[in-house]
Short mmCIF file of C-alpha atoms in Angstrom, two decimals:
data_model
loop_
_atom_site.label_atom_id
_atom_site.label_comp_id
_atom_site.label_asym_id
_atom_site.label_seq_id
_atom_site.Cartn_x
_atom_site.Cartn_y
_atom_site.Cartn_z
CA MET A 1 0.00 0.00 0.00
CA CYS A 2 1.11 3.40 -0.72
CA CYS A 3 1.76 5.69 2.20
CA GLN A 4 -0.88 8.33 2.71
CA SER A 5 0.28 11.88 2.53
CA PRO A 6 0.28 13.60 5.94
CA GLU A 7 -2.60 15.94 6.71
CA PRO A 8 -1.74 19.61 6.75
CA PRO A 9 -1.26 20.98 10.33
CA THR A 10 -4.15 22.75 11.90
CA ARG A 11 -4.01 26.41 12.79
CA GLU A 12 -3.58 25.61 16.49
CA GLU A 13 -0.62 23.31 15.80
CA ALA A 14 1.00 25.93 13.60
CA GLU A 15 0.60 28.61 16.26
CA SER A 16 1.98 26.23 18.88
CA LYS A 17 5.09 25.51 16.81
CA THR A 18 5.62 29.21 16.19
CA ALA A 19 5.36 29.93 19.93
CA HIS A 20 7.78 27.10 20.68
CA LYS A 21 10.33 28.50 18.25
CA ARG A 22 9.90 31.96 19.83
CA ASN A 23 10.59 30.53 23.30
CA LEU A 24 13.68 28.75 22.05
CA SER A 25 14.98 31.94 20.49
CA ASN A 26 14.45 33.73 23.84
CA GLY A 27 16.47 31.06 25.63
CA THR A 28 13.52 29.44 27.40
CA SER A 29 12.47 25.86 27.15
CA GLU A 30 9.06 26.36 28.84
CA GLN A 31 6.17 26.29 26.43
CA SER A 32 3.91 29.34 26.56
CA PRO A 33 0.18 28.76 26.20
CA ALA A 34 -1.09 29.30 22.70
CA ARG A 35 -3.28 32.30 22.02
CA ARG A 36 -6.86 31.49 21.13
CA SER A 37 -9.66 33.40 19.53
CA LYS A 38 -12.89 34.12 21.43
CA ARG A 39 -14.73 31.43 19.43
CA GLN A 40 -12.02 28.83 20.20
CA LYS A 41 -12.02 29.75 23.89
CA SER A 42 -15.78 29.32 24.13
CA THR A 43 -15.59 25.93 22.36
CA ILE A 44 -12.85 24.67 24.68
CA ASN A 45 -14.64 26.03 27.79
CA LEU A 46 -17.83 24.17 26.84
CA LYS A 47 -15.84 20.97 26.39
CA GLU A 48 -14.08 21.46 29.78
CA GLN A 49 -17.41 22.11 31.48
CA SER A 50 -18.96 18.94 30.06
CA ASP A 51 -15.94 16.90 31.19
CA SER A 52 -15.99 18.44 34.70
CA GLN A 53 -19.75 17.80 35.03
CA ALA A 54 -19.19 14.16 34.18
CA GLU A 55 -16.47 13.92 36.85
CA GLU A 56 -18.72 15.61 39.43
CA SER A 57 -21.58 13.19 38.70
CA GLU A 58 -19.22 10.26 39.32
CA ALA A 59 -17.80 11.86 42.48
CA GLU A 60 -21.29 12.41 44.02
CA THR A 61 -21.69 8.63 44.37
CA PHE A 62 -19.02 8.43 47.13
CA ALA A 63 -17.88 11.92 48.17
CA PRO A 64 -19.23 13.21 51.56
CA ALA A 65 -21.28 16.41 51.65
CA VAL A 66 -19.13 19.49 52.05
CA GLU A 67 -20.55 22.65 53.64
CA GLU A 68 -20.80 25.40 51.13
CA GLU A 69 -18.46 28.32 51.77
CA LYS A 70 -20.15 31.68 52.00
CA PRO A 71 -18.85 34.15 49.46
CA VAL A 72 -16.90 37.04 50.91
CA LYS A 73 -18.36 40.34 49.89
CA PRO A 74 -15.77 42.78 48.62
CA VAL A 75 -15.51 45.92 50.77
CA ALA A 76 -14.66 49.16 49.07
CA LYS A 77 -11.70 50.79 50.78
CA ALA A 78 -12.08 54.47 51.43
CA ALA A 79 -9.04 56.60 50.93
CA GLY A 80 -7.10 56.78 54.19
CA LYS A 81 -9.73 54.77 56.12
CA LYS A 82 -9.84 51.16 57.20
CA ALA A 83 -12.85 49.08 56.32
CA PRO A 84 -15.14 48.70 59.35
CA VAL A 85 -14.90 45.33 61.06
CA LYS A 86 -18.17 43.88 62.28
CA LYS A 87 -17.76 42.61 65.84
CA GLU A 88 -19.59 39.50 66.89
CA PRO A 89 -21.58 39.99 70.12
CA LYS A 90 -20.18 38.24 73.19
CA GLU A 91 -22.31 35.52 74.70
CA ASP A 92 -21.96 36.91 78.24
CA ALA A 93 -22.41 40.56 77.26
CA PRO A 94 -25.28 42.32 79.07
CA PRO A 95 -28.27 43.26 76.91
CA LYS A 96 -28.20 46.73 75.45
CA LYS A 97 -30.36 49.29 77.22
CA THR A 98 -33.33 50.20 75.12
CA ARG A 99 -35.29 53.40 75.30
CA LYS A 100 -38.51 53.20 77.23
CA THR A 101 -41.53 53.08 75.01
CA LYS A 102 -44.42 55.47 75.44
CA LYS A 103 -46.40 52.59 76.93
CA ASP A 104 -43.67 51.93 79.54
CA GLN A 105 -43.50 55.62 80.45
CA GLU A 106 -47.27 55.79 80.86
CA ALA A 107 -47.18 52.70 83.10
CA GLU A 108 -44.53 54.32 85.32
CA ALA A 109 -46.57 57.51 85.53
CA MET A 110 -49.66 55.68 86.78
CA PRO A 111 -50.65 56.92 90.26
CA LEU A 112 -49.36 54.81 93.14
CA ALA A 113 -52.14 56.29 95.26
CA PRO A 114 -54.98 58.72 94.53
CA ARG A 115 -54.97 62.18 96.07
CA THR A 116 -57.42 62.67 98.93
CA LYS A 117 -59.54 65.75 98.32
CA GLY A 118 -61.14 68.01 100.89
CA LEU A 119 -58.68 67.49 103.77
CA ARG A 120 -57.59 70.26 106.12
CA MET A 121 -54.06 68.84 106.29
CA PHE A 122 -51.87 69.02 103.17
CA VAL A 123 -49.36 66.16 103.21
CA GLY A 124 -46.79 65.34 100.53
CA ALA A 125 -43.09 64.59 100.03
CA HIS A 126 -39.88 66.03 98.64
CA VAL A 127 -40.10 64.81 95.04
CA SER A 128 -37.75 64.91 92.07
CA ALA A 129 -37.73 67.82 89.63
CA ALA A 130 -35.37 66.14 87.16
CA LYS A 131 -35.72 67.33 83.53
CA GLY A 132 -37.73 70.38 84.57
CA VAL A 133 -39.41 71.84 87.66
CA PHE A 134 -42.83 71.01 86.21
CA ASN A 135 -42.07 67.29 86.60
CA SER A 136 -42.30 67.73 90.37
CA ILE A 137 -46.06 68.14 89.92
CA HIS A 138 -46.36 64.82 88.08
CA ASN A 139 -44.22 63.12 90.74
CA SER A 140 -46.29 64.56 93.57
CA GLU A 141 -49.55 63.50 91.96
CA GLN A 142 -48.18 59.99 91.41
CA ILE A 143 -47.76 59.42 95.17
CA GLY A 144 -51.07 61.08 96.09
CA GLY A 145 -49.50 64.20 97.62
CA ASN A 146 -51.46 67.39 98.25
CA ALA A 147 -48.27 69.34 98.98
CA PHE A 148 -44.68 68.86 97.87
CA ALA A 149 -41.10 70.08 98.09
CA LEU A 150 -38.46 70.17 95.35
CA PHE A 151 -35.03 71.52 94.48
CA LEU A 152 -35.24 74.44 92.04
CA LYS A 153 -31.73 73.63 90.78
CA SER A 154 -28.84 71.34 91.71
CA GLN A 155 -28.29 71.62 95.47
CA ARG A 156 -24.69 70.44 95.29
CA LYS A 157 -23.06 72.91 92.90
CA TRP A 158 -22.84 76.69 92.62
CA ASP A 159 -23.26 77.25 88.88
CA ASN A 160 -26.64 76.31 87.39
CA PRO A 161 -28.47 77.14 84.16
CA ALA A 162 -31.23 79.72 84.32
CA LEU A 163 -34.87 78.71 84.70
CA GLN A 164 -36.30 78.09 81.23
CA ASP A 165 -39.39 80.07 80.23
CA GLU A 166 -41.00 76.91 78.85
CA HIS A 167 -40.50 75.08 82.17
CA ARG A 168 -41.90 78.06 84.09
CA ASP A 169 -45.03 78.22 81.93
CA GLN A 170 -45.54 74.46 82.13
CA PHE A 171 -45.29 74.63 85.94
CA HIS A 172 -48.01 77.30 86.12
CA LYS A 173 -50.21 75.33 83.72
CA LEU A 174 -49.92 72.03 85.59
CA CYS A 175 -50.50 73.63 89.00
CA ALA A 176 -53.79 75.01 87.67
CA GLU A 177 -54.78 71.74 85.98
CA LYS A 178 -53.90 69.49 88.92
CA GLY A 179 -55.19 71.77 91.66
CA TYR A 180 -51.95 72.66 93.49
CA ASP A 181 -51.76 76.08 95.14
CA ALA A 182 -48.11 77.02 94.58
CA SER A 183 -48.42 79.99 96.92
CA LYS A 184 -49.38 77.77 99.89
CA HIS A 185 -48.51 74.10 99.45
CA VAL A 186 -45.24 74.06 97.48
CA LEU A 187 -42.08 74.32 99.62
CA PRO A 188 -38.78 74.34 97.67
CA HIS A 189 -35.65 73.36 99.61
CA GLY A 190 -32.51 75.48 99.45
CA SER A 191 -29.02 74.40 98.50
CA TYR A 192 -26.95 72.51 101.06
CA LEU A 193 -23.96 74.67 100.08
CA VAL A 194 -25.48 77.97 101.18
CA ASN A 195 -24.46 79.38 104.58
CA LEU A 196 -25.75 82.92 105.00
CA ALA A 197 -23.98 83.19 108.36
CA GLN A 198 -20.62 82.74 106.61
CA SER A 199 -17.85 84.99 107.98
CA ASP A 200 -15.62 84.81 104.89
CA LYS A 201 -16.66 87.71 102.63
CA ALA A 202 -16.03 85.99 99.30
CA LYS A 203 -17.89 82.84 100.37
CA ALA A 204 -20.68 84.91 101.88
CA LYS A 205 -21.16 86.73 98.57
CA GLN A 206 -21.24 83.42 96.70
CA ALA A 207 -23.82 82.02 99.13
CA TYR A 208 -26.02 85.12 98.92
CA THR A 209 -25.97 85.12 95.10
CA SER A 210 -27.18 81.52 95.01
CA PHE A 211 -29.80 82.22 97.69
CA LEU A 212 -31.18 85.28 95.88
CA ASP A 213 -31.31 83.36 92.60
CA ASP A 214 -33.52 80.72 94.25
CA LEU A 215 -35.85 83.38 95.69
CA ARG A 216 -36.28 84.92 92.23
CA ARG A 217 -37.02 81.50 90.74
CA CYS A 218 -39.73 81.09 93.38
CA GLU A 219 -41.34 84.38 92.37
CA ALA A 220 -41.21 83.42 88.69
CA LEU A 221 -43.04 80.17 89.54
CA GLY A 222 -45.62 81.78 91.83
CA ILE A 223 -44.15 80.06 94.92
CA LYS A 224 -44.28 82.05 98.18
CA LEU A 225 -42.47 79.74 100.64
CA TYR A 226 -38.76 78.87 100.41
CA ASN A 227 -37.22 76.55 103.01
CA PHE A 228 -33.49 76.65 103.86
CA HIS A 229 -31.03 75.74 106.61
CA PRO A 230 -29.97 78.64 108.88
CA GLY A 231 -26.29 77.73 108.45
CA SER A 232 -23.28 77.44 110.72
CA THR A 233 -21.32 79.79 112.97
CA ASN A 234 -18.05 78.35 111.63
CA GLN A 235 -16.61 78.59 115.16
CA THR A 236 -17.34 82.30 115.42
CA PRO A 237 -19.48 83.55 118.33
CA LEU A 238 -23.20 82.80 117.86
CA PRO A 239 -24.34 86.45 118.20
CA GLU A 240 -21.98 87.47 115.38
CA ALA A 241 -23.22 84.65 113.14
CA LEU A 242 -26.86 85.58 113.82
CA SER A 243 -26.07 89.20 112.97
CA ARG A 244 -24.60 88.20 109.60
CA LEU A 245 -27.60 85.94 108.89
CA ALA A 246 -30.07 88.71 109.77
CA GLU A 247 -28.25 91.16 107.50
CA MET A 248 -28.38 88.76 104.55
CA LEU A 249 -32.08 87.99 105.09
CA THR A 250 -32.98 91.67 105.33
CA GLN A 251 -31.15 92.40 102.09
CA ALA A 252 -32.80 89.46 100.29
CA ILE A 253 -36.27 90.57 101.40
CA THR A 254 -35.68 94.09 100.09
CA GLU A 255 -34.48 92.71 96.73
CA THR A 256 -37.57 90.51 96.23
CA LYS A 257 -41.32 91.14 96.41
CA THR A 258 -43.42 88.22 97.64
CA VAL A 259 -41.38 85.14 98.55
CA ILE A 260 -41.01 84.23 102.24
CA PRO A 261 -37.68 82.71 103.39
CA VAL A 262 -38.52 79.87 105.81
CA LEU A 263 -35.79 78.79 108.25
CA GLU A 264 -35.72 75.12 109.24
CA THR A 265 -35.26 73.87 112.82
CA MET A 266 -32.03 71.86 113.15
CA CYS A 267 -30.72 69.09 115.40
CA GLY A 268 -28.16 71.31 117.19
CA HIS A 269 -25.08 69.36 116.18
CA GLY A 270 -21.73 71.16 116.30
CA ASN A 271 -21.85 74.77 115.16
CA THR A 272 -25.17 74.59 113.32
CA ILE A 273 -27.69 77.36 113.98
CA GLY A 274 -31.33 76.56 114.73
CA GLY A 275 -31.23 73.73 117.26
CA ALA A 276 -32.70 75.83 120.08
CA LEU A 277 -35.92 77.80 119.52
CA SER A 278 -34.34 80.72 121.37
CA GLU A 279 -31.92 81.19 118.46
CA PHE A 280 -34.82 82.03 116.14
CA ARG A 281 -36.11 84.52 118.71
CA ASP A 282 -32.70 86.22 118.78
CA LEU A 283 -32.53 86.24 114.98
CA LEU A 284 -35.94 87.88 114.59
CA ALA A 285 -34.89 90.60 117.03
CA LEU A 286 -32.13 91.58 114.57
CA ILE A 287 -34.48 91.88 111.57
CA PRO A 288 -36.56 95.07 111.20
CA ALA A 289 -40.16 94.50 112.30
CA GLU A 290 -41.54 95.66 108.93
CA HIS A 291 -40.00 92.53 107.35
CA HIS A 292 -41.36 90.02 109.89
CA ALA A 293 -44.37 89.22 107.70
CA ARG A 294 -41.92 87.75 105.21
CA ILE A 295 -40.04 85.48 107.60
CA GLY A 296 -41.13 81.93 108.47
CA ILE A 297 -40.06 78.85 110.44
CA CYS A 298 -40.35 75.20 109.35
CA VAL A 299 -40.42 72.62 112.17
CA ASP A 300 -38.61 69.41 111.25
CA THR A 301 -39.91 66.78 113.69
CA CYS A 302 -36.75 64.65 113.53
CA HIS A 303 -34.42 67.64 113.98
CA SER A 304 -36.29 69.18 116.91
CA PHE A 305 -36.58 65.79 118.63
CA ALA A 306 -32.84 65.18 118.16
CA ALA A 307 -32.19 68.67 119.57
CA GLY A 308 -33.91 67.58 122.78
CA TYR A 309 -37.58 68.57 122.45
CA ASP A 310 -40.25 66.02 123.40
CA LEU A 311 -42.63 65.72 120.46
CA ALA A 312 -43.59 62.10 121.14
CA SER A 313 -45.90 62.40 124.13
CA PRO A 314 -49.05 64.55 123.96
CA SER A 315 -47.90 66.63 126.93
CA GLY A 316 -44.40 67.12 125.50
CA PHE A 317 -45.82 68.11 122.12
CA LYS A 318 -48.10 70.67 123.77
CA ALA A 319 -45.17 72.09 125.76
CA PHE A 320 -43.09 72.41 122.59
CA LEU A 321 -45.79 74.42 120.82
CA SER A 322 -46.24 76.62 123.88
CA GLU A 323 -42.51 77.39 123.95
CA PHE A 324 -42.53 78.04 120.20
CA ASP A 325 -45.40 80.48 120.57
CA GLU A 326 -43.83 82.21 123.56
CA LEU A 327 -40.32 82.62 122.10
CA ILE A 328 -41.08 83.10 118.40
CA GLY A 329 -44.83 83.35 117.81
CA ILE A 330 -47.02 80.66 116.26
CA LYS A 331 -47.76 83.02 113.34
CA PHE A 332 -44.18 82.42 112.12
CA LEU A 333 -44.84 78.67 111.70
CA ARG A 334 -45.18 78.24 107.94
CA ALA A 335 -44.43 74.56 107.24
CA LEU A 336 -43.46 71.16 108.67
CA HIS A 337 -41.06 68.40 107.69
CA LEU A 338 -42.48 65.07 108.86
CA ASN A 339 -39.73 62.59 109.73
CA ASP A 340 -39.33 59.99 112.45
CA SER A 341 -35.91 59.70 114.14
CA LYS A 342 -33.57 56.70 114.14
CA ALA A 343 -31.58 58.29 116.98
CA PRO A 344 -32.84 58.91 120.54
CA ARG A 345 -34.10 62.25 121.79
CA GLY A 346 -31.30 64.74 122.48
CA SER A 347 -28.75 62.77 120.42
CA LYS A 348 -28.18 65.76 118.09
CA ARG A 349 -28.03 63.31 115.17
CA ASP A 350 -29.87 64.00 111.92
CA LEU A 351 -31.07 60.47 111.08
CA HIS A 352 -34.49 60.32 109.46
CA ALA A 353 -36.64 57.22 109.90
CA ASN A 354 -39.88 56.11 108.33
CA ILE A 355 -43.07 57.18 110.07
CA GLY A 356 -43.76 55.16 113.23
CA THR A 357 -40.54 53.11 113.09
CA GLY A 358 -38.25 55.49 115.00
CA PHE A 359 -37.98 56.93 118.50
CA LEU A 360 -40.73 59.48 117.86
CA GLY A 361 -43.25 56.74 117.15
CA LEU A 362 -46.69 56.92 115.61
CA ARG A 363 -48.15 58.88 118.55
CA ALA A 364 -46.03 61.93 117.67
CA PHE A 365 -47.56 62.04 114.20
CA HIS A 366 -51.04 61.57 115.60
CA ASN A 367 -50.30 64.75 117.60
CA VAL A 368 -49.27 66.55 114.41
CA MET A 369 -52.17 65.42 112.23
CA ASN A 370 -54.75 66.48 114.81
CA GLU A 371 -53.31 69.91 115.65
CA PRO A 372 -55.71 72.62 114.36
CA ARG A 373 -52.91 75.21 114.09
CA PHE A 374 -51.24 73.09 111.38
CA GLU A 375 -54.21 73.24 109.02
CA ASP A 376 -53.43 74.50 105.50
CA LEU A 377 -49.65 74.30 106.08
CA PRO A 378 -47.46 72.22 103.73
CA MET A 379 -46.35 69.03 105.51
CA VAL A 380 -43.48 67.38 103.66
CA LEU A 381 -42.10 63.87 104.12
CA GLU A 382 -38.32 63.45 103.89
CA THR A 383 -38.31 59.83 105.03
CA PRO A 384 -35.98 57.24 103.41
CA ILE A 385 -37.41 55.43 100.38
CA ASP A 386 -34.37 53.42 99.24
CA ARG A 387 -35.08 49.71 99.33
CA ALA A 388 -33.12 46.58 98.47
CA PRO A 389 -33.60 45.58 94.80
CA VAL A 390 -36.56 43.30 94.19
CA LYS A 391 -35.66 39.93 92.69
CA ASP A 392 -37.65 38.43 89.85
CA GLU A 393 -39.22 34.96 89.79
CA GLU A 394 -35.87 33.36 88.90
CA GLY A 395 -34.17 35.09 91.83
CA SER A 396 -32.01 37.45 89.76
CA GLU A 397 -31.63 41.19 90.30
CA SER A 398 -32.24 43.83 87.70
CA GLU A 399 -29.21 44.98 85.71
CA SER A 400 -29.39 48.53 87.11
CA ALA A 401 -29.20 47.24 90.67
CA LYS A 402 -26.19 44.97 90.16
CA PRO A 403 -22.81 46.18 91.47
CA LYS A 404 -20.25 47.17 88.85
CA LYS A 405 -17.52 44.72 87.87
CA GLY A 406 -14.37 44.92 89.95
CA LYS A 407 -16.21 46.24 92.99
CA LYS A 408 -17.16 44.14 95.98
CA THR A 409 -20.01 46.39 97.01
CA ALA A 410 -23.52 45.10 97.51
CA ALA A 411 -26.25 45.74 94.98
CA ALA A 412 -27.39 49.35 94.99
CA ASN A 413 -30.67 50.16 96.69
CA VAL A 414 -33.56 51.24 94.52
CA ALA A 415 -35.72 54.31 95.22
CA ASP A 416 -39.31 53.27 95.87
CA PRO A 417 -41.72 56.25 95.86
CA GLY A 418 -44.44 53.82 96.88
CA VAL A 419 -43.09 54.24 100.43
CA TRP A 420 -44.20 57.89 100.38
CA ALA A 421 -47.56 56.98 98.86
CA ARG A 422 -48.22 54.60 101.76
CA GLU A 423 -46.97 57.06 104.40
CA ILE A 424 -49.16 59.86 103.05
CA LYS A 425 -52.22 57.62 103.35
CA LEU A 426 -51.08 56.51 106.81
CA LEU A 427 -50.77 60.10 108.04
CA GLU A 428 -54.11 61.10 106.54
CA SER A 429 -55.75 58.12 108.25
CA LEU A 430 -54.61 59.46 111.65
CA ILE A 431 -56.91 62.49 111.35
CA GLY A 432 -59.66 61.91 113.88
CA MET A 433 -58.44 58.42 114.81
CA ASP A 434 -58.78 57.46 118.48
CA PRO A 435 -55.22 57.01 119.85
CA GLU A 436 -56.59 54.66 122.51
CA GLY A 437 -58.52 52.52 120.03
CA ASP A 438 -57.58 49.08 118.71
CA GLU A 439 -56.92 50.35 115.17
CA PHE A 440 -54.32 52.86 116.28
CA LYS A 441 -52.65 50.48 118.74
CA ALA A 442 -52.35 47.77 116.09
CA LEU A 443 -50.71 50.23 113.66
CA GLU A 444 -48.41 51.57 116.36
CA THR A 445 -47.24 48.08 117.39
CA LYS A 446 -46.68 46.93 113.81
CA LEU A 447 -44.57 49.95 112.80
CA SER A 448 -42.64 49.98 116.07
CA GLU A 449 -41.65 46.35 115.56
CA GLU A 450 -40.40 47.13 112.03
CA GLY A 451 -37.89 49.63 113.41
CA ARG A 452 -36.99 47.87 116.66
CA ALA A 453 -33.60 46.47 115.56
CA GLU A 454 -32.43 49.83 114.20
CA ARG A 455 -33.55 51.67 117.33
CA GLU A 456 -31.67 49.22 119.55
CA ARG A 457 -28.52 49.66 117.47
CA LEU A 458 -28.68 53.47 117.63
CA GLN A 459 -29.58 53.43 121.33
CA ASP A 460 -26.47 51.38 122.05
CA GLN A 461 -24.33 53.84 120.06
CA HIS A 462 -25.86 56.77 121.95
CA GLU A 463 -25.21 55.22 125.38
CA ARG A 464 -21.61 54.35 124.52
CA LYS A 465 -21.01 57.91 123.34
CA ILE A 466 -22.42 59.34 126.59
CA GLU A 467 -20.21 56.99 128.59
CA ALA A 468 -17.12 57.98 126.60
CA ASP A 469 -17.91 61.69 127.02
CA GLU A 470 -18.31 61.30 130.79
CA LYS A 471 -14.97 59.50 131.07
CA LYS A 472 -13.33 62.25 129.06
CA LYS A 473 -14.76 64.92 131.36
CA ALA A 474 -13.67 63.01 134.47
CA LYS A 475 -10.09 62.90 133.24
CA GLY A 476 -10.03 66.63 132.74
CA PRO A 477 -8.12 68.43 129.99
CA GLY A 478 -5.39 66.08 128.76
CA LYS A 479 -1.97 67.17 127.63
CA ALA A 480 -1.52 67.88 123.96
CA LYS A 481 0.10 65.34 121.71
CA GLY A 482 3.89 65.56 121.90
CA GLN A 483 3.82 67.53 125.17
CA LYS A 484 6.33 66.49 127.87
CA SER A 485 5.01 65.18 131.15
CA LEU A 486 6.27 66.73 134.42
CA MET A 487 8.33 63.59 135.10
CA ASP A 488 9.93 63.80 131.66
CA MET A 489 10.91 67.43 132.20
CA MET A 490 12.46 66.64 135.61
CA LYS A 491 14.43 63.77 134.10
CA GLY A 492 15.27 65.68 130.92
CA GLY A 493 13.46 63.08 128.86
CA ALA A 494 12.25 63.49 125.31
CA LYS A 495 8.71 64.19 124.16
CA LYS A 496 6.25 61.34 124.25
CA ASP A 497 4.52 60.45 121.04
#
């Protein structure tokens, strides 16, 4: 048979040979891939796909299932900025705090107790004015108060923003809508920083500026009573301190029109002014008589009891009012702070207790609520309302009550305004109640038992302090630290530490 002539090379083979020769001429033995047209590439790709599909169909008969990899989305890089990295939430991370819904806010604003209308006694509490003075009205209504106290600004710093016109107008509007007489039954409390008896001129000016600002806020809000602490002598003689206080009050009255500064009775500790009723008598004597109509006194039951006055027994209470009227004049009594006392009478310790649980006892507040001369005066509770956090059904505390990490402190107490709501109703129930009846005695016994442990603890402290003071007096004035004794001086010895 004759040999068949070889078939002419295809175009691909020719291009491959040409590329091979080119590589050899460049000194390389590696074969470069041949260039293909778009039509050739598509033909070859289809063939490769059909072959790969056949291989995959064979592999499915024995290969285990492999989890599909999620495609990574390309992130566009901004000039000079790193692409944000999404952090995965930690399993033990606390849940994010969410804003309270309108429904939640309405539930919190629901009254804890209704207000009792038509009473001669106006009882309330010192409520919060956070986020605007007008909120104090909502907070008072929530606990069923017919009177209330508030801070007109932060009581722990000197510089405060001015009263906003919108807040002022809202306060007037809500007082009218809710039936609060701001001129009679609202009793703002002054700053704890202010001491009008201050001897230092610069500090005295600072105190007076803050005091006058509060009085002007009162007048803008239609409030006529403003309660404040008389201050401290700062180790200067009492008559001098009273003179400075009288001068400041006289000046403040002349610079305002209607507001009445109301001085609070104090417990008599240290250099504080206002423990003894006679100190108010001496103060009034230093203020011109034409200004007396714009001066008032607020009796704090805890403070006066701690200062030594008997407000617990009916006879002691009557004697206290008689002394008040004789030394000062009952017409100057403008308000009351209703607080029981954790500390015994005469302890000079300012420790407020819940009504009926302290040394004053429920009988003292029966005296107050049935005294005709207290009608139409604002009576303000300042009793403690902080309570241990309530645990849920699973026994866990709320996140807000848990102590912070790294601290070994106990869970923070939670403010419970329901305490005030219950105490307001308790006090109102005492009006006309027979103190010798079974109802009163049952209440008195129950509340007294609740505070028994705390009273015993404070009584023990008080007795130990008295004993220590007596021993100190018996020893007489001791030598100063580092002073030589007579024996040391005779022997030429050194100072004793």
